[in-house]
PDB file of N, CA and C in Angstrom:
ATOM      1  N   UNK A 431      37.333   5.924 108.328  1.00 56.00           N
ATOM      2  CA  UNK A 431      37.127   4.513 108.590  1.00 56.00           C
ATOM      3  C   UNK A 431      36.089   3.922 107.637  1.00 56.00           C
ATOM      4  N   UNK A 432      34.937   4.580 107.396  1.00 57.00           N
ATOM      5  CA  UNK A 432      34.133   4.064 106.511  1.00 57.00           C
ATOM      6  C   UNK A 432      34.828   4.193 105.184  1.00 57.00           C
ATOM      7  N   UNK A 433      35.243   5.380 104.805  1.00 51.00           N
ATOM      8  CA  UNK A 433      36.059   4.987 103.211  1.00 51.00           C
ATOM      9  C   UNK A 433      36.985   3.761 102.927  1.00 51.00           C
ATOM     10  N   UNK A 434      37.422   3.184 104.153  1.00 56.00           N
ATOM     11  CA  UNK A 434      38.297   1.891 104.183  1.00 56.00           C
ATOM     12  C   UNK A 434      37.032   0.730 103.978  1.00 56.00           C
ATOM     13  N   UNK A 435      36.003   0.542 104.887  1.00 53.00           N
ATOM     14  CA  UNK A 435      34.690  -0.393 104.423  1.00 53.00           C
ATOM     15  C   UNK A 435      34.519  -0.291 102.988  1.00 53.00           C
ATOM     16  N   UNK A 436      34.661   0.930 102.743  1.00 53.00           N
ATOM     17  CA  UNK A 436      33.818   1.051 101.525  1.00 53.00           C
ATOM     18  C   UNK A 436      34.784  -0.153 100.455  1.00 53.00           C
ATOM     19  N   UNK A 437      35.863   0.677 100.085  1.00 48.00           N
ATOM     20  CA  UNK A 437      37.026   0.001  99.313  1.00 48.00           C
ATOM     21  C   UNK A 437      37.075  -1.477  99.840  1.00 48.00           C
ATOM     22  N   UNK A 438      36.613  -1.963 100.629  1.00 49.00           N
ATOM     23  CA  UNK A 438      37.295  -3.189 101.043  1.00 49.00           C
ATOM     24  C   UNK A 438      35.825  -3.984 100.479  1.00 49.00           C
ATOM     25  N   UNK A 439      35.067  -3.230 100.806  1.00 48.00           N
ATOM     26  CA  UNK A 439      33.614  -4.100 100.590  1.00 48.00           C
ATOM     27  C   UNK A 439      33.720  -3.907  98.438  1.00 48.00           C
ATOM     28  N   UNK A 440      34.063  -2.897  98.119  1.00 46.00           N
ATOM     29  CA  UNK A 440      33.854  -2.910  96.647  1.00 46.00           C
ATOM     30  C   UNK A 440      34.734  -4.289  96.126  1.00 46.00           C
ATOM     31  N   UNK A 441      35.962  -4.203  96.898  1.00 48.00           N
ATOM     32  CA  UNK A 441      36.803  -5.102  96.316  1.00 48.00           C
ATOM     33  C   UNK A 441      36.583  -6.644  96.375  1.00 48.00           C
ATOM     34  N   UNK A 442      35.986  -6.979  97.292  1.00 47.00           N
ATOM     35  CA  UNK A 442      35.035  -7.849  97.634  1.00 47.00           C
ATOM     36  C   UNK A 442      34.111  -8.539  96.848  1.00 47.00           C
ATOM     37  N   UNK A 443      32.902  -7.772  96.843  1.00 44.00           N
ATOM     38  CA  UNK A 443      32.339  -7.645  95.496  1.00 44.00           C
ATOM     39  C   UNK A 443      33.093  -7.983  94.223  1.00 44.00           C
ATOM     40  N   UNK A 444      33.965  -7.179  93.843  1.00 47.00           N
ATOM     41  CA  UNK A 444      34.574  -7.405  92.116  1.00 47.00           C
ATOM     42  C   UNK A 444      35.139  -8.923  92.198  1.00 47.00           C
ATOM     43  N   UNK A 445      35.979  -8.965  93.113  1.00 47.00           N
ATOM     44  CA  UNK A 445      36.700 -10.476  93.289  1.00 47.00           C
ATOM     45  C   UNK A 445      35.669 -11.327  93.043  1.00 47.00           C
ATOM     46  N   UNK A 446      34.230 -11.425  94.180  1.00 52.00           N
ATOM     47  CA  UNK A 446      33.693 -12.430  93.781  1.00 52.00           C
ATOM     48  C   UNK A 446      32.814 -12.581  92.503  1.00 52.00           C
ATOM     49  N   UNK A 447      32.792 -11.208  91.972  1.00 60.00           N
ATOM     50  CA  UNK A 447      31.898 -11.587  90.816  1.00 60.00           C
ATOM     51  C   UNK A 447      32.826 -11.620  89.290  1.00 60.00           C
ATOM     52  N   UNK A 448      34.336 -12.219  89.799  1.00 81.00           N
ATOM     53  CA  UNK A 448      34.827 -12.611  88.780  1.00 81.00           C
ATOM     54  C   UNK A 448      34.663 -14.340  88.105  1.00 81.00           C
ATOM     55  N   UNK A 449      34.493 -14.131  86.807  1.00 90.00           N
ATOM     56  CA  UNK A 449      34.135 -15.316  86.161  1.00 90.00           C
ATOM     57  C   UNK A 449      35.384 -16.467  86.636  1.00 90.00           C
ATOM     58  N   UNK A 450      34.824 -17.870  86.904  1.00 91.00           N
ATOM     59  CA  UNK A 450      36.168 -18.771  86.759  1.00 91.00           C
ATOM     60  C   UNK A 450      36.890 -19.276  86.021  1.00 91.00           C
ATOM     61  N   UNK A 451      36.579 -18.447  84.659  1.00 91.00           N
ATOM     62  CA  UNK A 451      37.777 -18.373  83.602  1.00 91.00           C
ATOM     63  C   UNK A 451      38.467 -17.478  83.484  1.00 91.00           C
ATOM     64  N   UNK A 452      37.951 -16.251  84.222  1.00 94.00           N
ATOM     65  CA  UNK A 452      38.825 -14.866  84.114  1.00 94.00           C
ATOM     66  C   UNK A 452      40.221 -15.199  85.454  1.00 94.00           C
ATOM     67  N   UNK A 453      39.264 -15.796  86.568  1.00 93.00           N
ATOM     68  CA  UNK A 453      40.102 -16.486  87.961  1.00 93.00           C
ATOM     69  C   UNK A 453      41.414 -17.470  87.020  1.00 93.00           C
ATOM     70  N   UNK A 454      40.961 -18.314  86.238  1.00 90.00           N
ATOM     71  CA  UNK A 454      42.044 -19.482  85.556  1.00 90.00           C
ATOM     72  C   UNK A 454      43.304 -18.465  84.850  1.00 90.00           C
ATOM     73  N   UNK A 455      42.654 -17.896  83.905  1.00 92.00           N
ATOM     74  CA  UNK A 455      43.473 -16.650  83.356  1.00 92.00           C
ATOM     75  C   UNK A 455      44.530 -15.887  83.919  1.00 92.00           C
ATOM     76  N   UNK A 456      43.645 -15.052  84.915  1.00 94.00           N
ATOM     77  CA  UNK A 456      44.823 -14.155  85.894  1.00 94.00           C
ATOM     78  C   UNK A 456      46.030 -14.822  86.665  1.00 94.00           C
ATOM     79  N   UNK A 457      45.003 -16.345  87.179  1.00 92.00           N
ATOM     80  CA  UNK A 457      46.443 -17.099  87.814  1.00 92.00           C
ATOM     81  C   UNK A 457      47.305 -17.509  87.046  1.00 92.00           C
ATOM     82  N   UNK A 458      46.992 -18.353  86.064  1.00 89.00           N
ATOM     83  CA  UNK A 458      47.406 -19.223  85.180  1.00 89.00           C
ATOM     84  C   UNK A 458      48.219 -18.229  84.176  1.00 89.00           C
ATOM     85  N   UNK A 459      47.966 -17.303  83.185  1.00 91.00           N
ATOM     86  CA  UNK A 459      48.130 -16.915  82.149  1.00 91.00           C
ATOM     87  C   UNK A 459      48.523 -15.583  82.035  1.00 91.00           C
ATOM     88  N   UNK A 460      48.048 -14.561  82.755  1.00 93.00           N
ATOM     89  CA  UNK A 460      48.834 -13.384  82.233  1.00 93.00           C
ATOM     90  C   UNK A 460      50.185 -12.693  83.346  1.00 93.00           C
ATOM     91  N   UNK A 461      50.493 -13.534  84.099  1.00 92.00           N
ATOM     92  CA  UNK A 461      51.779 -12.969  84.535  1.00 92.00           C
ATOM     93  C   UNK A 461      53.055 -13.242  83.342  1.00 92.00           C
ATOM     94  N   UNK A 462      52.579 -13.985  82.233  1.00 91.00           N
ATOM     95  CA  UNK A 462      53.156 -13.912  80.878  1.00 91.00           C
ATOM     96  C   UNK A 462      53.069 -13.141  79.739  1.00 91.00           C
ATOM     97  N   UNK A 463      51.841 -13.626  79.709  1.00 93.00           N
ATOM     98  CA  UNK A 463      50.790 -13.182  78.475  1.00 93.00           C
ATOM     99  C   UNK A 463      50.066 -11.627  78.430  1.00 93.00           C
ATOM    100  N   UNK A 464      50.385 -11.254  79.945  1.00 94.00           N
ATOM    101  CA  UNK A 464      49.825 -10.024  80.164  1.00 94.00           C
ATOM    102  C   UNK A 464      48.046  -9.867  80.080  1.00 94.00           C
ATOM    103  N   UNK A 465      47.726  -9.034  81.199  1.00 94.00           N
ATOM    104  CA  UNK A 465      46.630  -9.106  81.615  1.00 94.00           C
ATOM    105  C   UNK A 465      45.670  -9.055  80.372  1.00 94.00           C
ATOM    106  N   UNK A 466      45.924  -8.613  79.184  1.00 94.00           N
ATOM    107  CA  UNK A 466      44.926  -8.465  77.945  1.00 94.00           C
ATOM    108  C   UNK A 466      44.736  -8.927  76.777  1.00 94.00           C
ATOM    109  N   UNK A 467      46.396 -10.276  77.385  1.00 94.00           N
ATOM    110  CA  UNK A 467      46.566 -11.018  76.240  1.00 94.00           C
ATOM    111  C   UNK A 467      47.291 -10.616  75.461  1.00 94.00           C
ATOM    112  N   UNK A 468      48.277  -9.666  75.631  1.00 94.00           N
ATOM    113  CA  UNK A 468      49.012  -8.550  74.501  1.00 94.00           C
ATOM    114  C   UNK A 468      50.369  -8.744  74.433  1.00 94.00           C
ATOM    115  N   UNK A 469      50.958  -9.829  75.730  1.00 93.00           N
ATOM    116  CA  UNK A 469      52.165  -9.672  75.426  1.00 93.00           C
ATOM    117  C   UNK A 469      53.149 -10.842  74.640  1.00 93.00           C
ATOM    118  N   UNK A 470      53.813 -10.398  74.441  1.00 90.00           N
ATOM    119  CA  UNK A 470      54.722 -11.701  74.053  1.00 90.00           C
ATOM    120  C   UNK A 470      55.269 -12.456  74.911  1.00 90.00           C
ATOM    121  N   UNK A 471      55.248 -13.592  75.233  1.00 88.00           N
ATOM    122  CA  UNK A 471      55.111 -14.341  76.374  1.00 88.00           C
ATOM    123  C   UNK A 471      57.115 -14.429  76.107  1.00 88.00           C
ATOM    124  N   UNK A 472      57.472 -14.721  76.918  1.00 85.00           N
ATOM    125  CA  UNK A 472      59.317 -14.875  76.441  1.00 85.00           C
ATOM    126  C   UNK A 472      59.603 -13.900  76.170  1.00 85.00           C
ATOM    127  N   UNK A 473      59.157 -12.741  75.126  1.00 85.00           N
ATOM    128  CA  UNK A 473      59.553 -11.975  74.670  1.00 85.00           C
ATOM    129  C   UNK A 473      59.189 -12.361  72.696  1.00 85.00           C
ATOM    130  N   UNK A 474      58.479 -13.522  72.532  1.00 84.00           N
ATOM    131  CA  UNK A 474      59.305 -14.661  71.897  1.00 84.00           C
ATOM    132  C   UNK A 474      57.704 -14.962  70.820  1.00 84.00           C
ATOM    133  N   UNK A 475      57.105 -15.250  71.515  1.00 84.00           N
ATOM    134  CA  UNK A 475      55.426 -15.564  70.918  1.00 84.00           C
ATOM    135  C   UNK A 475      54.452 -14.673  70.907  1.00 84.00           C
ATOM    136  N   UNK A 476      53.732 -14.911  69.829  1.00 86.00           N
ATOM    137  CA  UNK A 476      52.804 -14.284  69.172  1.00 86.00           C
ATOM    138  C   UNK A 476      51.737 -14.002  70.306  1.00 86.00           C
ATOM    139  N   UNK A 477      51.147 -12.435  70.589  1.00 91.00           N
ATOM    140  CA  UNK A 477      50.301 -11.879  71.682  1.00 91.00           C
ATOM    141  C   UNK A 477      48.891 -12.821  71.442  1.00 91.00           C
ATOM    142  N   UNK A 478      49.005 -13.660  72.216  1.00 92.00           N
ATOM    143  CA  UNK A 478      47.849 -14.532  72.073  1.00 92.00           C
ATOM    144  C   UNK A 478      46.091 -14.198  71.810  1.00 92.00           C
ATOM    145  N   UNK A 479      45.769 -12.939  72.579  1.00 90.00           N
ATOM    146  CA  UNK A 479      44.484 -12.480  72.076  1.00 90.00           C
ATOM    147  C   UNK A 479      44.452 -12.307  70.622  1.00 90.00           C
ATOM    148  N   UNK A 480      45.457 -12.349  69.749  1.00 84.00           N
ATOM    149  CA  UNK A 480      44.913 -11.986  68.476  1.00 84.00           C
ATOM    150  C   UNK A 480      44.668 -13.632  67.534  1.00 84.00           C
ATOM    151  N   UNK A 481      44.837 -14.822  68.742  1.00 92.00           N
ATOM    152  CA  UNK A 481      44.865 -16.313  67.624  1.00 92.00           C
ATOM    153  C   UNK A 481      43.459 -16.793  67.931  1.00 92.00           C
ATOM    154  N   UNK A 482      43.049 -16.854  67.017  1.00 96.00           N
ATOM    155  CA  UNK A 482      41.834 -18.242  67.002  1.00 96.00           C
ATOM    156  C   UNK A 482      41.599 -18.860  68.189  1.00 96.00           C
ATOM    157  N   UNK A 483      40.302 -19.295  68.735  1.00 95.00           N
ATOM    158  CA  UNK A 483      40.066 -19.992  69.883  1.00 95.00           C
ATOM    159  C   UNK A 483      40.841 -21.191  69.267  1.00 95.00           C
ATOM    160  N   UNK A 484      40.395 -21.791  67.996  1.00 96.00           N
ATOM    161  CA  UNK A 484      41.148 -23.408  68.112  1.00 96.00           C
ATOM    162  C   UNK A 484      42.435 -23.176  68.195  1.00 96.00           C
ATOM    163  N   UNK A 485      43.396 -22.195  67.657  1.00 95.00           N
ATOM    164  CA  UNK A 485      44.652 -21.869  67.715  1.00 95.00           C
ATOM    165  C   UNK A 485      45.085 -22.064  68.976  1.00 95.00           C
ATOM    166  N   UNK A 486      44.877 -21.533  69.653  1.00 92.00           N
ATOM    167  CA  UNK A 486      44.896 -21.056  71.364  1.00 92.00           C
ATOM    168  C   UNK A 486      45.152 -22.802  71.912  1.00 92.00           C
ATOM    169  N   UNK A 487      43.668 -23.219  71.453  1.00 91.00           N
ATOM    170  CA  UNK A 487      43.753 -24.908  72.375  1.00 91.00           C
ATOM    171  C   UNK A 487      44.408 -25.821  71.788  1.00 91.00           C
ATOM    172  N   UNK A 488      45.026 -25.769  70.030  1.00 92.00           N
ATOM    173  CA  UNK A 488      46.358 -26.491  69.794  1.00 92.00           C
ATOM    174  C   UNK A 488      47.319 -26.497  70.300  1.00 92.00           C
ATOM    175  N   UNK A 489      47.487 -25.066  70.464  1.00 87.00           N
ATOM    176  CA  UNK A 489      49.027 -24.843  71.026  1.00 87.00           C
ATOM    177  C   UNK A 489      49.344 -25.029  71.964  1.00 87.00           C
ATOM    178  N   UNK A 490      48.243 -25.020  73.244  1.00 84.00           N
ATOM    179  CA  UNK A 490      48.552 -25.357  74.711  1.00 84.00           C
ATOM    180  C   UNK A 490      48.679 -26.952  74.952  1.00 84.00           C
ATOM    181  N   UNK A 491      47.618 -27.437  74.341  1.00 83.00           N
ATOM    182  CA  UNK A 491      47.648 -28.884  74.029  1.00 83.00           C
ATOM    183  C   UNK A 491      49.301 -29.797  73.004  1.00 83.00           C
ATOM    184  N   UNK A 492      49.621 -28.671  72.518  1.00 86.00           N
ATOM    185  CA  UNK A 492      50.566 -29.403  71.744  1.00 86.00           C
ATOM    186  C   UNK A 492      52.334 -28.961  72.590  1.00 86.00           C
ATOM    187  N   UNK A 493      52.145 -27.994  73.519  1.00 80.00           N
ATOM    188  CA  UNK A 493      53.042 -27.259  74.184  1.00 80.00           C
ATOM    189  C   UNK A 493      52.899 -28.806  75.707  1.00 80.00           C
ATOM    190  N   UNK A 494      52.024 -28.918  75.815  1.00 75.00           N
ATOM    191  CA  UNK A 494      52.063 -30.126  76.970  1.00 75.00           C
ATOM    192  C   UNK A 494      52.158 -31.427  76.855  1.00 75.00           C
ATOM    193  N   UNK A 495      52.220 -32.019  75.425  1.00 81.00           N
ATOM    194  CA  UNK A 495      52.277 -33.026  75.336  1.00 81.00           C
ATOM    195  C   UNK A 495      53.956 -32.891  74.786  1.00 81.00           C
ATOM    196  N   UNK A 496      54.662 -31.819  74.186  1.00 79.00           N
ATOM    197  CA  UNK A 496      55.956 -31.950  73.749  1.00 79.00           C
ATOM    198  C   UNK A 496      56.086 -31.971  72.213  1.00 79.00           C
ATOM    199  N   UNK A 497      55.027 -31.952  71.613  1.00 87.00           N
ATOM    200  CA  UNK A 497      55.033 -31.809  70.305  1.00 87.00           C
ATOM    201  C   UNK A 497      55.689 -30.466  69.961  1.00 87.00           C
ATOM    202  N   UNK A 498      55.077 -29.667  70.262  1.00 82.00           N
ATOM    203  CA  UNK A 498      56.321 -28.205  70.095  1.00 82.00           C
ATOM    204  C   UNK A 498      56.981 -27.938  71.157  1.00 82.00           C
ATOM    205  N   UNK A 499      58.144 -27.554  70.696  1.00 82.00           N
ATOM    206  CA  UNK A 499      59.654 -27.401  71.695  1.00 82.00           C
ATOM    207  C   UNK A 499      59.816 -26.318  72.485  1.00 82.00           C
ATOM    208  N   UNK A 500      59.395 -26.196  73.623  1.00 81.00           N
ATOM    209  CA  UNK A 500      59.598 -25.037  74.460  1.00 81.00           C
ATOM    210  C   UNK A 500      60.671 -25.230  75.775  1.00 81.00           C
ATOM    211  N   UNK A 501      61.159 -24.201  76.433  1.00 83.00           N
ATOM    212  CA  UNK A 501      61.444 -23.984  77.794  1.00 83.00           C
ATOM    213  C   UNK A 501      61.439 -24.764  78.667  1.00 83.00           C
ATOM    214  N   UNK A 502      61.626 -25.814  79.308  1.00 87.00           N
ATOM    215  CA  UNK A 502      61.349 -26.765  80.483  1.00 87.00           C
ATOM    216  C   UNK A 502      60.261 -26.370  81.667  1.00 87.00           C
ATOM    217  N   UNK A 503      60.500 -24.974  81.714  1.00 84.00           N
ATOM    218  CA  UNK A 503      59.401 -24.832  82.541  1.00 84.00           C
ATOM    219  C   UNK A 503      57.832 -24.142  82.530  1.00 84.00           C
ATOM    220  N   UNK A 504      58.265 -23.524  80.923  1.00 83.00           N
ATOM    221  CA  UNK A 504      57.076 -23.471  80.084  1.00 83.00           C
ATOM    222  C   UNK A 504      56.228 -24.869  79.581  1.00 83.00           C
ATOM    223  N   UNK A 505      56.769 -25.596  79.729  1.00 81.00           N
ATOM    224  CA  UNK A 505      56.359 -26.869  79.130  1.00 81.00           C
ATOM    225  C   UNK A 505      55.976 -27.732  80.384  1.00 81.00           C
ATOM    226  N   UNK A 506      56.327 -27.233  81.185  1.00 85.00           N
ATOM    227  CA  UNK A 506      55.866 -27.754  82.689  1.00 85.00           C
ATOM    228  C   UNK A 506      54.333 -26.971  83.027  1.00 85.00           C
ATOM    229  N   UNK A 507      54.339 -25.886  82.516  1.00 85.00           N
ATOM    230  CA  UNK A 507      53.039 -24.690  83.277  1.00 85.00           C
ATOM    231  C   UNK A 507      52.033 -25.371  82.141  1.00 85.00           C
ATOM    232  N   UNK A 508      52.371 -25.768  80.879  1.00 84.00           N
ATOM    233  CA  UNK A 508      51.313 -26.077  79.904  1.00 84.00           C
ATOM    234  C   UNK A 508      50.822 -27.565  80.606  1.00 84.00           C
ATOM    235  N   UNK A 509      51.914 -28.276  80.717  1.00 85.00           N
ATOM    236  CA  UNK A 509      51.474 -29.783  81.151  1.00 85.00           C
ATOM    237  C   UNK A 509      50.870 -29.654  82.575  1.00 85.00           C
ATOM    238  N   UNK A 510      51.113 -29.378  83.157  1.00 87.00           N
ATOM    239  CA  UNK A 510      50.544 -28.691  84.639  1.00 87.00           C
ATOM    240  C   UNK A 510      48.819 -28.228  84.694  1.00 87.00           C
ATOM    241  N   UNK A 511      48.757 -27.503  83.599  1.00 85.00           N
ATOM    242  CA  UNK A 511      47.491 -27.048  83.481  1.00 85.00           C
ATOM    243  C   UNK A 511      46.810 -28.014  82.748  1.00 85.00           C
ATOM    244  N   UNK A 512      47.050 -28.640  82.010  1.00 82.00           N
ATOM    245  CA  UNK A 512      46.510 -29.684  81.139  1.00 82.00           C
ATOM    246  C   UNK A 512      45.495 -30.859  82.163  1.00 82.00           C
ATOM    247  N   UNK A 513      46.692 -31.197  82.830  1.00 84.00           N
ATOM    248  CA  UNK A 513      46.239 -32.109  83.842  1.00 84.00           C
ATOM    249  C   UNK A 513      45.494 -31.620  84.809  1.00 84.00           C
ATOM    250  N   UNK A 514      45.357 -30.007  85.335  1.00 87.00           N
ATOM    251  CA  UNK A 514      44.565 -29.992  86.490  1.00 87.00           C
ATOM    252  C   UNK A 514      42.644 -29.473  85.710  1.00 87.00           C
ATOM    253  N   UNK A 515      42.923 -29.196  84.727  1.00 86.00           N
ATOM    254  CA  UNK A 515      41.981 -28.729  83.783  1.00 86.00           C
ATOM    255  C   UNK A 515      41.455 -29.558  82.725  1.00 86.00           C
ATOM    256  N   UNK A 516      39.969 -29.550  82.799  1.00 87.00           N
ATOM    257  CA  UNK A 516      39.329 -30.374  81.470  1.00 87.00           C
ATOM    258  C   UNK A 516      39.021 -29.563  80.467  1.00 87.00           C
ATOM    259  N   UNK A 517      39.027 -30.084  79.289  1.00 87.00           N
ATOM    260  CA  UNK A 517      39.002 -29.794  77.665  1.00 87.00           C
ATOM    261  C   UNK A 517      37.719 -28.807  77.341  1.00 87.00           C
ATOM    262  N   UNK A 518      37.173 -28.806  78.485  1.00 90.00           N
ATOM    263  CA  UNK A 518      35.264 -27.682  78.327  1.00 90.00           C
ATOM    264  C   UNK A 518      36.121 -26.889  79.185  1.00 90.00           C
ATOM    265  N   UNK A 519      36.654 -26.545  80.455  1.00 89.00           N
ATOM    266  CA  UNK A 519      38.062 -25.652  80.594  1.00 89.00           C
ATOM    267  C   UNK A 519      38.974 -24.889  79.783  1.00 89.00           C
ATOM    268  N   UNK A 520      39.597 -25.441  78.830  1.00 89.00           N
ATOM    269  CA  UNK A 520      40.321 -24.981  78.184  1.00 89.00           C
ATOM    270  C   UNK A 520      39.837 -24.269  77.068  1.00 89.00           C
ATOM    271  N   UNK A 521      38.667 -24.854  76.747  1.00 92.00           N
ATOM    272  CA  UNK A 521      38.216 -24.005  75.843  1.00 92.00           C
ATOM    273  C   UNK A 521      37.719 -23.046  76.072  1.00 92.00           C
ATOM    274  N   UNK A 522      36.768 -22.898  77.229  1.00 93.00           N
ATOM    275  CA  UNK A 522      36.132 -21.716  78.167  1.00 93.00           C
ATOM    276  C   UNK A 522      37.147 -20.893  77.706  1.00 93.00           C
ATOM    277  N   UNK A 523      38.735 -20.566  78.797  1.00 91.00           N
ATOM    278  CA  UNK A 523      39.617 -19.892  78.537  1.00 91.00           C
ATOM    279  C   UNK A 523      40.229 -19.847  77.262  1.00 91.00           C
ATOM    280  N   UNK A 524      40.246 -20.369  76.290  1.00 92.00           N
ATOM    281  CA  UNK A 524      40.568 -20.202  75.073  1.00 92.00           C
ATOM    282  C   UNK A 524      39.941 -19.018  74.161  1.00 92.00           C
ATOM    283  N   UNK A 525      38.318 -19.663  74.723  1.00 94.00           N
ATOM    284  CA  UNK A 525      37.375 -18.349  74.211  1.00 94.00           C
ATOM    285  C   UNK A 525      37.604 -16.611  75.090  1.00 94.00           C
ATOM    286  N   UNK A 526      37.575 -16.947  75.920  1.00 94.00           N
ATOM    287  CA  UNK A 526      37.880 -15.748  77.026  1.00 94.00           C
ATOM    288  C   UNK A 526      39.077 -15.277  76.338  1.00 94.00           C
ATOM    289  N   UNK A 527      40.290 -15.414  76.082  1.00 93.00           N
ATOM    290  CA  UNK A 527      41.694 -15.046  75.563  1.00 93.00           C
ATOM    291  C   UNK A 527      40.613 -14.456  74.316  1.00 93.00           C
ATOM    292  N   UNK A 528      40.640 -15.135  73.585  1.00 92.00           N
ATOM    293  CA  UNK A 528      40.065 -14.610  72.079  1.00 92.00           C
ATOM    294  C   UNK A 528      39.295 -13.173  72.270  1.00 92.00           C
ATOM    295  N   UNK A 529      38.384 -12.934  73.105  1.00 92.00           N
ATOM    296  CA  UNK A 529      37.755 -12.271  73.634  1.00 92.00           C
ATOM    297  C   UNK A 529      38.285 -11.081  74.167  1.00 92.00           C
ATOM    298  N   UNK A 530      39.386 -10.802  74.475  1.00 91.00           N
ATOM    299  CA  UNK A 530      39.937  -9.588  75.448  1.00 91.00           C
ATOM    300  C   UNK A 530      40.303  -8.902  74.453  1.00 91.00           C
ATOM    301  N   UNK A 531      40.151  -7.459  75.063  1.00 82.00           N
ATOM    302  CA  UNK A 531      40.255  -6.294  74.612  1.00 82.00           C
ATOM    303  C   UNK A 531      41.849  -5.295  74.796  1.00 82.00           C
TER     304      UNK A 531
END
């Protein structure tokens, strides 16, 4: 019974002492992109941890306004996030992406 406290209390802990760009990330971004930034999102685009922070915030920015041609509902998750997120946001996570290992 205590080894169940234990695990439940560690997990606890980690959750809350996750950053709220790592929180934006996990929801937002790597059930695509993969948890490290490694994958090819579609199958299709370039593994995003390896682009430029400004790279990163063109493309999301230019993926939501319709300037580049994507998926309907890729182009929905970019515009989606655009709007619920401000530009010191995006960059936070922009830098964070750049950042992973």
């Amino acid at each position: 019974m205590s080894f169940i406290k234990i695990g439940v209390s560690l997990f606890a802990v980690s959750f809350l002492s996750a950053s709220p760009t790592h929180t934006i990330y996990v929801q937002k971004c790597a059930s695509c992109h993969g948890v490290n930034g490694d994958m090819k999102a579609m199958g299709t685009s370039k593994a995003i941890k390896e682009m430029p922070v400004e790279e990163i915030e063109k493309a999301l920015i230019s993926y939501a306004s319709g300037e580049r041609k994507a998926l309907p509902f890729v182009k929905s998750i970019k515009e989606t996030f655009m709007k619920n997120h401000t530009k010191e946001e995006l960059h936070e996570v922009a830098t964070y992406i750049h950042g992973l290992k």
